PDB file of C-alpha atoms and ligand atoms in Angstrom:
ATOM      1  CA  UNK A   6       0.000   0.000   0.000  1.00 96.00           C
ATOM      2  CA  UNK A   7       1.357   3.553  -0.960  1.00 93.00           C
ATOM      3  CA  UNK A   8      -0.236   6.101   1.454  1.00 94.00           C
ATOM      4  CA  UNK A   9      -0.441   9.831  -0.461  1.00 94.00           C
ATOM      5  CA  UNK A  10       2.038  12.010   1.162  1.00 85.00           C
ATOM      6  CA  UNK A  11       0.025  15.498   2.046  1.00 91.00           C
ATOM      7  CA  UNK A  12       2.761  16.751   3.973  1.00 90.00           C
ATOM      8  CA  UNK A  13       1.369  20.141   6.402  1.00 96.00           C
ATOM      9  CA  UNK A  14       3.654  22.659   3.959  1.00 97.00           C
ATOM     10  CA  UNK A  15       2.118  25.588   3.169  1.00 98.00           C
ATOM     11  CA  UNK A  16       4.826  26.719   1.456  1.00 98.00           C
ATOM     12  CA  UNK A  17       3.838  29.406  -2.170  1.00 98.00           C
ATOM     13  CA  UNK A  18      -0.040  28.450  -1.271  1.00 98.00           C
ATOM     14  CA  UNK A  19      -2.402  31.392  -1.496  1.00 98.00           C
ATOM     15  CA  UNK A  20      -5.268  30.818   1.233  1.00 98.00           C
ATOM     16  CA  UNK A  21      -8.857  33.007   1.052  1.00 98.00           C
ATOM     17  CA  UNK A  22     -10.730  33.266   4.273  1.00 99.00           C
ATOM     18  CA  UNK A  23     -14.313  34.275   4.658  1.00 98.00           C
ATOM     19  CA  UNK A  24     -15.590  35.286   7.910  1.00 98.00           C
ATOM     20  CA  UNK A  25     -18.974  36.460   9.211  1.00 98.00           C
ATOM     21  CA  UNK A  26     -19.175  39.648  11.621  1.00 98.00           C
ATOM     22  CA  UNK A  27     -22.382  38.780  13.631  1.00 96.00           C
ATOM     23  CA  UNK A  28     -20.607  37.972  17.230  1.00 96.00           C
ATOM     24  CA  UNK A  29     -17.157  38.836  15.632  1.00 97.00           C
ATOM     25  CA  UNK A  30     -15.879  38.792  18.987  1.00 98.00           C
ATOM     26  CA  UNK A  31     -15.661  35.048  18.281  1.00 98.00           C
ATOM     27  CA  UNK A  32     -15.060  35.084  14.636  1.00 98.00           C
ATOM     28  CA  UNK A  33     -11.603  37.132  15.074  1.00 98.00           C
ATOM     29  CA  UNK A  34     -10.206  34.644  17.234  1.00 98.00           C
ATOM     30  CA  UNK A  35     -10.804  32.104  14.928  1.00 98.00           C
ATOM     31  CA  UNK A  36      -8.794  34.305  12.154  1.00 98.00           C
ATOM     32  CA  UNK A  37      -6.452  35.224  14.479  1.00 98.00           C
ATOM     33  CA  UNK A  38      -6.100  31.277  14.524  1.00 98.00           C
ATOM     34  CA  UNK A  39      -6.264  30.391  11.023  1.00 98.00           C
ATOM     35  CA  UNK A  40      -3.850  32.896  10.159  1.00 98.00           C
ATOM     36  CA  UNK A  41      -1.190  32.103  12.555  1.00 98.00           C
ATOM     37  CA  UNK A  42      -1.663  28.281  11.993  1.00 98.00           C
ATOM     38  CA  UNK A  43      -1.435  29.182   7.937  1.00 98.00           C
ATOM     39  CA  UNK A  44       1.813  31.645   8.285  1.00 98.00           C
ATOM     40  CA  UNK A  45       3.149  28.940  11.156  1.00 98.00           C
ATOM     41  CA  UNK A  46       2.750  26.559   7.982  1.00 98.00           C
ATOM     42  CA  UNK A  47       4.795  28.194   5.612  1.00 98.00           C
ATOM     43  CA  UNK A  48       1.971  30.253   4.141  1.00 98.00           C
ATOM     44  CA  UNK A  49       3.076  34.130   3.254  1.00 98.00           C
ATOM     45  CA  UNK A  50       1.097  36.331   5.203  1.00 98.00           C
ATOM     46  CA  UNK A  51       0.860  38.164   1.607  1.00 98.00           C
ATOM     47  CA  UNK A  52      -0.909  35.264   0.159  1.00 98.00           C
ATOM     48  CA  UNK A  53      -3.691  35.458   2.675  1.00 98.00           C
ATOM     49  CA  UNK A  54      -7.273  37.426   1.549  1.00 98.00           C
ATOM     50  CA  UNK A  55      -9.752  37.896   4.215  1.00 98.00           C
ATOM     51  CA  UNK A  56     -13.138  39.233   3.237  1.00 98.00           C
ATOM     52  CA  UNK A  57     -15.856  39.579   6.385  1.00 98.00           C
ATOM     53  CA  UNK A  58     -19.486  39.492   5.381  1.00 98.00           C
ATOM     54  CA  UNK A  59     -22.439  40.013   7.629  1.00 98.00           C
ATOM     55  CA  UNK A  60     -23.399  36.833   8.838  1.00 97.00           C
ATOM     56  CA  UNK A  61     -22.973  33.244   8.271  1.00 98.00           C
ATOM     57  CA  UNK A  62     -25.489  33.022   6.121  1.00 97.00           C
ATOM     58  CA  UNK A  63     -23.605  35.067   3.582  1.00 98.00           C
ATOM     59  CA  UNK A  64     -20.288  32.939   4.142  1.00 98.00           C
ATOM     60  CA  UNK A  65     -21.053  30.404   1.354  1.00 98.00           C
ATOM     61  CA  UNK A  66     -21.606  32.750  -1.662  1.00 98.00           C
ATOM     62  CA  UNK A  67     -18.596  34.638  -0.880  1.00 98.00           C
ATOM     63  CA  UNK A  68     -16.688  31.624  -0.217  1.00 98.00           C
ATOM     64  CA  UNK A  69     -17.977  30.540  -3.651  1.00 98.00           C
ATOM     65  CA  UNK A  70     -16.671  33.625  -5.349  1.00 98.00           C
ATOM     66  CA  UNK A  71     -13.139  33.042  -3.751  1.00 98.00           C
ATOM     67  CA  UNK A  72     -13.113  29.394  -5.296  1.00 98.00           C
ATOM     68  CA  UNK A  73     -14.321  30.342  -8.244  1.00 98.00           C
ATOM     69  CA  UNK A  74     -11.673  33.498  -9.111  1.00 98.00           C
ATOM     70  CA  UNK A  75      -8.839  31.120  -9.324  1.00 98.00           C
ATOM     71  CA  UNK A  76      -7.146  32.606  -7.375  1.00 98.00           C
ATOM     72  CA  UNK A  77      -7.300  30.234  -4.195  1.00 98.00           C
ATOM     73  CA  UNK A  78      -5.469  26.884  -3.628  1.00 98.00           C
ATOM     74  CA  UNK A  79      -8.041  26.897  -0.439  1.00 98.00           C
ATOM     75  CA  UNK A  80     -11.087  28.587   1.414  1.00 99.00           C
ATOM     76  CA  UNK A  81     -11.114  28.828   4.677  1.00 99.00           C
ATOM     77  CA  UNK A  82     -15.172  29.660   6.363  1.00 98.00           C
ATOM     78  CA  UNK A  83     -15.495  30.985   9.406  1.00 98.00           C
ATOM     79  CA  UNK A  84     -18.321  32.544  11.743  1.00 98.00           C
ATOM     80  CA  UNK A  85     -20.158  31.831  14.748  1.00 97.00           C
ATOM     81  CA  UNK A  86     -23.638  30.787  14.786  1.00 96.00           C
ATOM     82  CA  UNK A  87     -25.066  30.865  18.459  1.00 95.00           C
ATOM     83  CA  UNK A  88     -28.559  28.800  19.145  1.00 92.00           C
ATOM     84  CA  UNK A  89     -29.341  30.766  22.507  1.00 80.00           C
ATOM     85  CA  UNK A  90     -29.380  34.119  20.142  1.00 61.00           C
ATOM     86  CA  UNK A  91     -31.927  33.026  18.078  1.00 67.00           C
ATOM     87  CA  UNK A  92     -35.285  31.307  16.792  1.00 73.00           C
ATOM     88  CA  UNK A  93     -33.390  30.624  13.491  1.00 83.00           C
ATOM     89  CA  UNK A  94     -30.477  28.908  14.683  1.00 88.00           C
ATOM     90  CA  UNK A  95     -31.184  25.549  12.097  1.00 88.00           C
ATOM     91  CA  UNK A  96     -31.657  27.707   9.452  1.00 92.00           C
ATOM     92  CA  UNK A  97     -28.617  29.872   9.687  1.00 95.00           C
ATOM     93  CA  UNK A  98     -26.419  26.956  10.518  1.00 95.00           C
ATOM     94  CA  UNK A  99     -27.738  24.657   7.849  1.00 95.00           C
ATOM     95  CA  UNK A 100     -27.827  27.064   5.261  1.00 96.00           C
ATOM     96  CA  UNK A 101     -24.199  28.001   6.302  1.00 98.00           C
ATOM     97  CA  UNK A 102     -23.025  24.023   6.236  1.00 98.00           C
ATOM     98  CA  UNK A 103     -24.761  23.029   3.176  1.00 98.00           C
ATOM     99  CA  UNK A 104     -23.465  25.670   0.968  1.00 98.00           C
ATOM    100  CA  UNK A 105     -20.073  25.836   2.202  1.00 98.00           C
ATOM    101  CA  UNK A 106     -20.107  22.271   1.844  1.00 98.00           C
ATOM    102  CA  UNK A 107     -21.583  23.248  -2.062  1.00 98.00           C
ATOM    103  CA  UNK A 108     -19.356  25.783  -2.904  1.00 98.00           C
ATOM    104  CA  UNK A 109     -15.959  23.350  -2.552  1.00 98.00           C
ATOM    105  CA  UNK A 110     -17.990  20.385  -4.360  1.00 98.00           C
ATOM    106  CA  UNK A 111     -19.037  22.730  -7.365  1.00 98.00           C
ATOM    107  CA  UNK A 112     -15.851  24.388  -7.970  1.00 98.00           C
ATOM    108  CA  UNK A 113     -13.027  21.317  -6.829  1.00 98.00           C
ATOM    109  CA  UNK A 114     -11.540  23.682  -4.468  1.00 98.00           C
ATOM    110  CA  UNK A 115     -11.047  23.013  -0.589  1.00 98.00           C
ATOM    111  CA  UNK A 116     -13.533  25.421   1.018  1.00 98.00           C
ATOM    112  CA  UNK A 117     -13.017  24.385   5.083  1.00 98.00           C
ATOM    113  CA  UNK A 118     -15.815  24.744   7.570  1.00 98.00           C
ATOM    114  CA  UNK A 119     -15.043  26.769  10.067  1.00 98.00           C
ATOM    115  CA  UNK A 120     -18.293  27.930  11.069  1.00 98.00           C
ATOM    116  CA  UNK A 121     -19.075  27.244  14.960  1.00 98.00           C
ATOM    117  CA  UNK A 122     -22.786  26.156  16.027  1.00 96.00           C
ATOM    118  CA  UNK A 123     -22.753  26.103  19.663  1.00 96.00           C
ATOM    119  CA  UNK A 124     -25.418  26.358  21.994  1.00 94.00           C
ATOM    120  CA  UNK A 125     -23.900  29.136  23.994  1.00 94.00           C
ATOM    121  CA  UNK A 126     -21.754  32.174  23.611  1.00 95.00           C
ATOM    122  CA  UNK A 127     -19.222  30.136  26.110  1.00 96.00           C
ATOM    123  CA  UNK A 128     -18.898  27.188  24.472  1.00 97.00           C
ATOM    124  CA  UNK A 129     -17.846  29.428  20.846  1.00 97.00           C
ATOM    125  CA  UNK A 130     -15.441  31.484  22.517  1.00 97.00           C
ATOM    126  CA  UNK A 131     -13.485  28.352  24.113  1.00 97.00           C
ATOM    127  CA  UNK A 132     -13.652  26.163  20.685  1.00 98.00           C
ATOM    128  CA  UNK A 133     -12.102  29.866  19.102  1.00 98.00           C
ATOM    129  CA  UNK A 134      -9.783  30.681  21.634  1.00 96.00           C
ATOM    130  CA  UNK A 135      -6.187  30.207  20.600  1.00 94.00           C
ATOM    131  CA  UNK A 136      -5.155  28.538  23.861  1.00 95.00           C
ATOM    132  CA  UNK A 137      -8.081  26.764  23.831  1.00 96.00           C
ATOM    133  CA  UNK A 138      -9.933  25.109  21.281  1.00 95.00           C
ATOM    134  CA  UNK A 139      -8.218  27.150  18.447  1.00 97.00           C
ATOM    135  CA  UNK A 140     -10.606  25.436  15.742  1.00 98.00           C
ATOM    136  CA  UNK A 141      -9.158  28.692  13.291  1.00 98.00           C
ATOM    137  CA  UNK A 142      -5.717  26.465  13.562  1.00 98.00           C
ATOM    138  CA  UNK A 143      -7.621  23.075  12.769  1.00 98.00           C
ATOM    139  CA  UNK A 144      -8.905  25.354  10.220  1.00 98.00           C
ATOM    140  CA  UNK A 145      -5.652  26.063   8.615  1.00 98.00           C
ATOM    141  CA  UNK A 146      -4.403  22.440   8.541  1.00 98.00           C
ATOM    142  CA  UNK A 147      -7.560  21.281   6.893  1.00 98.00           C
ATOM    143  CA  UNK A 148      -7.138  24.151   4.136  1.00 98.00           C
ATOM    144  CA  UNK A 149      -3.218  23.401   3.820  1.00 98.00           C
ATOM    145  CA  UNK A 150      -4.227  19.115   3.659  1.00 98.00           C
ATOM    146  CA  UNK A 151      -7.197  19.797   1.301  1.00 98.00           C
ATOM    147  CA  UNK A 152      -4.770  21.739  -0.900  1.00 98.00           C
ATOM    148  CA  UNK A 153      -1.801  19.210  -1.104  1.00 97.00           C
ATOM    149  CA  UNK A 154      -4.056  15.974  -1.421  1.00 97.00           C
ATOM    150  CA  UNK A 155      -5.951  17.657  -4.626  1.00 97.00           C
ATOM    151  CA  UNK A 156      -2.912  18.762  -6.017  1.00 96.00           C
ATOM    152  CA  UNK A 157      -1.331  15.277  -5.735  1.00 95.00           C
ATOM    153  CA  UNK A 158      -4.718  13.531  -6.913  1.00 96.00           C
ATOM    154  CA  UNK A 159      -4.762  15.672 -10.265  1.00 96.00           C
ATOM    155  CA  UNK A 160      -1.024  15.625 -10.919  1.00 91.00           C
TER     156      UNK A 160
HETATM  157  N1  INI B  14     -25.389  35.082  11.847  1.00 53.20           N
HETATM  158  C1  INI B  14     -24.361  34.461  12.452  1.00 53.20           C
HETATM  159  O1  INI B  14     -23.268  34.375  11.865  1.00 53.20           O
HETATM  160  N2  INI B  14     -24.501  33.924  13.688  1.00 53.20           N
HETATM  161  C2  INI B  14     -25.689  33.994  14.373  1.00 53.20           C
HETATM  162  O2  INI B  14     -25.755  33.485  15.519  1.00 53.20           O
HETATM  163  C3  INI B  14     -26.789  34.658  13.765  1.00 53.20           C
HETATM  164  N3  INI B  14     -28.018  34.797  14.470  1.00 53.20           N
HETATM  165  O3  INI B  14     -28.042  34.595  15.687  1.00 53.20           O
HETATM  166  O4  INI B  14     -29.055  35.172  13.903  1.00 53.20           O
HETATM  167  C4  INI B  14     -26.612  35.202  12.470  1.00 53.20           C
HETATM  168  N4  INI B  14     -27.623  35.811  11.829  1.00 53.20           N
HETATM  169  C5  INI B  14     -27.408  36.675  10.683  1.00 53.20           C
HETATM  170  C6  INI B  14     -27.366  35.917   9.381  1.00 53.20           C
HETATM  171  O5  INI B  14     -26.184  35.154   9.249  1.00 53.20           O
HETATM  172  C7  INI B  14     -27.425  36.894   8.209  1.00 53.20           C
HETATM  173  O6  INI B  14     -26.301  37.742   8.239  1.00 53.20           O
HETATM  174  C8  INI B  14     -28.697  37.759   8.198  1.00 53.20           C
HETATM  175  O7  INI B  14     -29.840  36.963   8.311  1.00 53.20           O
HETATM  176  C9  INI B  14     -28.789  38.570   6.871  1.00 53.20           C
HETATM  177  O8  INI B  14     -28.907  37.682   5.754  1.00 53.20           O
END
């Protein structure tokens, strides 16, 4: 058996990160996270875009329009959707999963879900705080992974 090296080298990739503002107090951890984890990789800070939208409901079309320029080896979602905030929880969070999910299988390029659904504000700060649960990090390695396995499945 020949296991696919996707060595964690983020070395000359180019990384787009969409993040959602509504409780930004979480989502900047988690791109505080992802960016450190990306640079920490080999990444340039240079070759790191990050475009905030309003919610996580508007995460997957921009993360679609990232894929789709080209310009990406790898998107990396973020946001935080919180159930005790509202009545709409499933649908903001579903929406969110399914068309992140969408966007990386229509355009064959690594879009990473990084969007937290907690059921309290506690629970997203600790799985976004970089001592903690730094999920922006886990973030980055998926992106950096996703990128090297495609690239060595189409070569
Ligand atoms: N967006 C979030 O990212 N997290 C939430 O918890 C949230 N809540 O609680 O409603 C939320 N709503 C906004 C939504 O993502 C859109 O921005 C808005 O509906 C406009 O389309």
């Amino acid at each position: 058996m020949k296991t696919i090296d996707t060595p964690l080298d983020g070395t000359g990739l180019r990384v787009g990160i969409v993040a959602g503002r509504f409780n930004d107090f979480v989502s900047n951890n988690l791109v505080d996270g992802t960016r450190a984890r990306l640079v920490a990789m080999g990444v340039a800070d240079d070759d790191v875009d990050l475009a905030w939208v309003a919610g996580a409901f508007e995460v997957p079309l921009a993360a679609r329009a990232m894929a789709e320029s080209g310009r990406y080896d790898a998107v990396v979602c973020l946001g935080a959707v919180i159930r005790g905030e509202t009545p709409h929880f499933d649908y903001v969070a579903g929406e969110a999963a399914s068309g992140i999910m969408r966007a990386g299988h229509d355009t064959g390029v690594p879009v990473v879900f990084g969007v937290l659904t907690t059921d309290t504000i506690e629970q997203a700060m600790e799985r976004a705080d970089v001592d903690r649960g730094d999920k922006g990090a886990d973030c980055a390695d998926a992106a950096v992974e996703m990128a090297r396995l495609l690239a060595a499945l189409r070569s």
